[in-house]
Amino acid sequence: MTQSTGQGSLDWSIQPPYLHPDYKSTVKRAPKELLIPMVQTLSELTGPVYGTGDLKLLDNDLTRNAVVNGEPLGERIIVTGRVLDEGNRPVPNALVEVWQANACGRYIHKVDQHDAPLDPNFLGAGRVLTDKNGEYRFTTIKPGAYPWGNHDNAWRPPHIHFSVFGTNFLSRLVTQMFFPGDPLLALDPIYNGIPDENARQRLISTYAHDVTQPVWALGYRFDIVLAGNRQTPFEK
Ligand SMILES: [Fe+2]
């Protein structure tokens, strides 16, 4: 079954439902009425989008973009991949933004009161545009797991939040990237809210030894598909 959202159609056999009671926040925020599709007018389709001039050199290096007095602590990693359209074609000039917890599983946000240290040299946010091959690349620190109040002894598996803008401001995909072999995935109601096993697997990055740099950082690959039957599941 598909439903038009104004951002294209969502395939509910692979996308998590708005209401998924195991994920408690969805009970309050899931829409109770039918969605009203937003019509894409000329101004939205032709309005300004990000260009290379809006980005700074270190925006895609989270190990350096917030340094105060030293390097951030934790395991340095490289995350790269391609943004693809429904025809498996690369999407160049797509704005890819990421945000994440630090190595100890703590976000720089006043609502995050997890009893774990902040890192003065790590902001946990970055952005980059895909190149002509649809590729993006970040250097960052592997995020830690963190507890949350969803249920007793609940822990989020380490993850990186991704937002991708396509060709205009109305085509946006927000999702989470996970790490391979993580035992917390089987217990995570957000990950398991995705109804299809293959679709869930698409949110798990793969370890990529060709991306790994000797004596520097481990590499992971994570492709994002904006539409079609291989669409990357959204975060709800
Ligand atoms: Fe998170």
Tab-separated table of C-alpha atoms and ligand atoms in Angstrom:
chain	number	residue	atom	x	y	z
A	1	MET	CA	0.000	0.000	0.000
A	2	THR	CA	1.298	3.449	-0.829
A	3	GLN	CA	0.247	6.874	0.374
A	4	SER	CA	1.083	10.180	-1.222
A	5	THR	CA	2.688	12.577	1.245
A	6	GLY	CA	3.509	15.393	-1.079
A	7	GLN	CA	7.106	14.162	-0.967
A	8	GLY	CA	6.364	11.259	-3.275
A	9	SER	CA	4.687	8.019	-2.270
A	10	LEU	CA	5.640	5.974	0.757
A	11	ASP	CA	5.500	2.192	0.587
A	12	TRP	CA	4.087	1.123	3.970
A	13	SER	CA	5.397	-2.410	3.534
A	14	ILE	CA	8.902	-1.021	4.076
A	15	GLN	CA	8.318	2.252	5.949
A	16	PRO	CA	7.661	2.375	9.713
A	17	PRO	CA	4.073	3.348	10.592
A	18	TYR	CA	3.410	6.759	12.183
A	19	LEU	CA	1.873	4.895	15.125
A	20	HIS	CA	4.042	2.157	16.620
A	21	PRO	CA	3.074	1.735	20.328
A	22	ASP	CA	6.349	-0.030	21.222
A	23	TYR	CA	7.958	3.338	20.370
A	24	LYS	CA	6.071	5.410	22.958
A	25	SER	CA	6.574	8.865	21.456
A	26	THR	CA	4.609	7.831	18.370
A	27	VAL	CA	1.448	7.379	20.468
A	28	LYS	CA	1.301	11.138	21.117
A	29	ARG	CA	2.587	12.450	17.825
A	30	ALA	CA	1.121	10.088	15.221
A	31	PRO	CA	-1.407	11.996	13.069
A	32	LYS	CA	-5.029	11.083	13.791
A	33	GLU	CA	-6.389	12.538	10.549
A	34	LEU	CA	-5.531	11.813	6.950
A	35	LEU	CA	-2.519	13.769	5.807
A	36	ILE	CA	-3.024	16.716	3.485
A	37	PRO	CA	-0.531	16.474	0.608
A	38	MET	CA	1.509	19.625	0.081
A	39	VAL	CA	1.297	20.743	-3.494
A	40	GLN	CA	4.710	21.580	-4.877
A	41	THR	CA	4.390	25.039	-6.339
A	42	LEU	CA	6.818	26.674	-8.727
A	43	SER	CA	8.504	28.575	-5.910
A	44	GLU	CA	9.262	25.390	-3.969
A	45	LEU	CA	10.489	23.522	-7.019
A	46	THR	CA	12.644	26.337	-8.340
A	47	GLY	CA	13.577	28.079	-5.081
A	48	PRO	CA	17.161	28.351	-3.910
A	49	VAL	CA	18.937	25.218	-2.710
A	50	TYR	CA	22.268	24.841	-1.009
A	51	GLY	CA	25.345	25.424	-3.085
A	52	THR	CA	28.969	24.743	-2.357
A	53	GLY	CA	29.404	28.342	-1.224
A	54	ASP	CA	27.199	27.738	1.829
A	55	LEU	CA	29.458	25.040	3.224
A	56	LYS	CA	32.753	25.400	5.032
A	57	LEU	CA	35.793	23.202	4.468
A	58	LEU	CA	35.577	21.354	7.790
A	59	ASP	CA	31.806	20.919	7.846
A	60	ASN	CA	32.144	17.211	6.996
A	61	ASP	CA	34.906	16.540	9.523
A	62	LEU	CA	33.334	16.227	12.962
A	63	THR	CA	36.727	15.451	14.466
A	64	ARG	CA	37.869	18.964	13.604
A	65	ASN	CA	34.835	21.217	13.121
A	66	ALA	CA	34.400	22.003	16.825
A	67	VAL	CA	37.894	21.705	18.262
A	68	VAL	CA	38.504	23.965	21.282
A	69	ASN	CA	41.622	22.649	22.966
A	70	GLY	CA	42.332	19.192	21.568
A	71	GLU	CA	40.999	16.274	19.602
A	72	PRO	CA	37.633	14.712	20.429
A	73	LEU	CA	37.835	11.414	22.315
A	74	GLY	CA	36.692	8.090	20.931
A	75	GLU	CA	37.076	5.842	17.931
A	76	ARG	CA	37.705	7.825	14.743
A	77	ILE	CA	35.636	6.581	11.770
A	78	ILE	CA	34.982	7.514	8.147
A	79	VAL	CA	31.414	7.217	6.852
A	80	THR	CA	30.851	7.431	3.119
A	81	GLY	CA	28.225	6.387	0.609
A	82	ARG	CA	26.082	7.453	-2.295
A	83	VAL	CA	22.714	9.186	-2.502
A	84	LEU	CA	20.654	7.486	-5.215
A	85	ASP	CA	17.285	8.110	-6.857
A	86	GLU	CA	14.640	5.469	-7.573
A	87	GLY	CA	16.416	4.493	-10.790
A	88	ASN	CA	19.669	3.831	-8.884
A	89	ARG	CA	21.147	6.996	-10.419
A	90	PRO	CA	23.487	9.114	-8.290
A	91	VAL	CA	22.058	12.378	-6.952
A	92	PRO	CA	24.722	15.104	-7.121
A	93	ASN	CA	24.562	18.289	-5.003
A	94	ALA	CA	22.271	16.747	-2.381
A	95	LEU	CA	22.750	18.294	1.060
A	96	VAL	CA	23.570	15.531	3.560
A	97	GLU	CA	23.441	16.578	7.219
A	98	VAL	CA	24.336	14.385	10.198
A	99	TRP	CA	23.995	14.669	13.958
A	100	GLN	CA	24.985	12.199	16.644
A	101	ALA	CA	25.943	11.545	20.252
A	102	ASN	CA	29.587	11.621	21.289
A	103	ALA	CA	31.659	8.514	22.074
A	104	CYS	CA	30.066	8.343	25.528
A	105	GLY	CA	26.521	8.430	24.198
A	106	ARG	CA	25.756	12.081	25.075
A	107	TYR	CA	24.368	14.836	22.835
A	108	ILE	CA	25.162	18.515	23.258
A	109	HIS	CA	21.571	19.468	24.016
A	110	LYS	CA	20.074	20.771	27.245
A	111	VAL	CA	17.371	18.099	27.147
A	112	ASP	CA	20.012	15.366	27.135
A	113	GLN	CA	20.781	14.832	30.829
A	114	HIS	CA	22.329	11.373	30.451
A	115	ASP	CA	24.981	10.986	33.150
A	116	ALA	CA	27.889	10.701	30.711
A	117	PRO	CA	30.564	13.289	29.936
A	118	LEU	CA	30.272	15.908	27.233
A	119	ASP	CA	33.303	16.296	24.988
A	120	PRO	CA	34.426	19.943	24.739
A	121	ASN	CA	35.931	19.225	21.319
A	122	PHE	CA	32.963	17.478	19.760
A	123	LEU	CA	29.757	19.120	18.550
A	124	GLY	CA	28.309	16.042	16.843
A	125	ALA	CA	26.940	17.828	13.763
A	126	GLY	CA	28.170	18.096	10.202
A	127	ARG	CA	27.066	18.532	6.610
A	128	VAL	CA	28.311	18.039	3.090
A	129	LEU	CA	27.070	18.116	-0.506
A	130	THR	CA	27.238	14.987	-2.644
A	131	ASP	CA	29.703	15.200	-5.510
A	132	LYS	CA	28.999	14.507	-9.193
A	133	ASN	CA	28.912	10.748	-8.429
A	134	GLY	CA	26.351	11.243	-5.669
A	135	GLU	CA	28.981	10.495	-3.023
A	136	TYR	CA	29.299	12.032	0.424
A	137	ARG	CA	31.977	11.501	3.057
A	138	PHE	CA	32.268	12.312	6.762
A	139	THR	CA	35.046	11.842	9.266
A	140	THR	CA	33.665	11.527	12.771
A	141	ILE	CA	33.788	9.679	16.104
A	142	LYS	CA	31.846	6.450	16.561
A	143	PRO	CA	28.822	7.361	18.707
A	144	GLY	CA	28.122	5.528	21.942
A	145	ALA	CA	24.885	3.826	22.960
A	146	TYR	CA	22.630	5.867	25.256
A	147	PRO	CA	19.724	5.111	27.580
A	148	TRP	CA	16.246	6.521	26.916
A	149	GLY	CA	12.955	6.448	28.747
A	150	ASN	CA	10.943	4.354	26.299
A	151	HIS	CA	10.796	1.279	28.536
A	152	ASP	CA	12.692	-0.384	31.376
A	153	ASN	CA	16.456	-0.547	30.735
A	154	ALA	CA	16.038	0.851	27.218
A	155	TRP	CA	19.215	1.701	25.272
A	156	ARG	CA	19.476	3.104	21.756
A	157	PRO	CA	21.998	1.274	19.590
A	158	PRO	CA	24.809	3.575	18.429
A	159	HIS	CA	23.480	5.504	15.425
A	160	ILE	CA	24.040	8.567	13.274
A	161	HIS	CA	21.050	10.697	12.283
A	162	PHE	CA	20.951	11.621	8.594
A	163	SER	CA	18.922	14.241	6.737
A	164	VAL	CA	19.108	14.415	2.958
A	165	PHE	CA	17.618	17.193	0.855
A	166	GLY	CA	17.143	16.185	-2.758
A	167	THR	CA	16.570	18.628	-5.557
A	168	ASN	CA	14.357	20.999	-3.556
A	169	PHE	CA	13.277	21.745	0.018
A	170	LEU	CA	10.208	19.512	-0.222
A	171	SER	CA	12.191	16.377	-0.978
A	172	ARG	CA	13.757	15.494	2.341
A	173	LEU	CA	14.567	12.129	3.880
A	174	VAL	CA	15.402	11.819	7.578
A	175	THR	CA	16.723	8.511	8.828
A	176	GLN	CA	19.255	6.808	11.126
A	177	MET	CA	22.353	4.807	10.239
A	178	PHE	CA	23.372	1.890	12.468
A	179	PHE	CA	26.509	-0.231	12.793
A	180	PRO	CA	26.891	-3.893	11.801
A	181	GLY	CA	26.773	-6.655	14.400
A	182	ASP	CA	25.138	-4.561	17.133
A	183	PRO	CA	23.238	-6.679	19.705
A	184	LEU	CA	21.070	-3.685	20.696
A	185	LEU	CA	19.385	-3.608	17.272
A	186	ALA	CA	17.199	-6.611	18.147
A	187	LEU	CA	15.884	-4.678	21.182
A	188	ASP	CA	15.337	-1.271	19.555
A	189	PRO	CA	11.696	-0.331	18.910
A	190	ILE	CA	12.666	2.390	16.428
A	191	TYR	CA	14.696	-0.004	14.270
A	192	ASN	CA	12.081	-2.737	14.659
A	193	GLY	CA	9.230	-0.364	13.791
A	194	ILE	CA	10.274	-0.902	10.176
A	195	PRO	CA	8.061	-3.781	9.081
A	196	ASP	CA	10.337	-5.373	6.506
A	197	GLU	CA	13.591	-7.196	7.340
A	198	ASN	CA	15.322	-6.179	4.111
A	199	ALA	CA	14.322	-2.554	4.652
A	200	ARG	CA	15.690	-2.684	8.218
A	201	GLN	CA	18.980	-4.062	6.919
A	202	ARG	CA	19.320	-1.060	4.613
A	203	LEU	CA	19.807	1.130	7.699
A	204	ILE	CA	22.864	-0.850	8.805
A	205	SER	CA	26.129	0.421	7.391
A	206	THR	CA	28.699	-2.085	6.169
A	207	TYR	CA	32.274	-2.185	7.316
A	208	ALA	CA	34.425	-1.185	4.305
A	209	HIS	CA	38.073	-2.077	4.508
A	210	ASP	CA	38.779	-0.092	1.331
A	211	VAL	CA	37.511	3.014	3.143
A	212	THR	CA	39.517	2.260	6.276
A	213	GLN	CA	42.713	4.284	6.420
A	214	PRO	CA	45.814	2.643	7.912
A	215	VAL	CA	46.758	3.906	11.359
A	216	TRP	CA	43.937	6.429	11.195
A	217	ALA	CA	40.281	5.380	11.065
A	218	LEU	CA	37.856	2.531	10.319
A	219	GLY	CA	35.595	2.959	7.291
A	220	TYR	CA	31.876	2.335	6.872
A	221	ARG	CA	29.689	2.581	3.797
A	222	PHE	CA	26.045	3.690	3.881
A	223	ASP	CA	24.034	4.328	0.709
A	224	ILE	CA	20.762	6.262	0.823
A	225	VAL	CA	17.976	5.701	-1.723
A	226	LEU	CA	15.500	8.593	-1.917
A	227	ALA	CA	12.595	6.809	-3.623
A	228	GLY	CA	11.395	3.595	-5.266
A	229	ASN	CA	11.181	0.028	-3.975
A	230	ARG	CA	14.675	0.182	-2.443
A	231	GLN	CA	13.872	3.437	-0.642
A	232	THR	CA	15.726	3.966	2.616
A	233	PRO	CA	13.228	3.761	5.521
A	234	PHE	CA	12.369	7.110	7.124
A	235	GLU	CA	12.568	7.918	10.804
A	236	LYS	CA	9.097	8.376	12.319
B	1	FE	FE	19.748	9.736	18.478
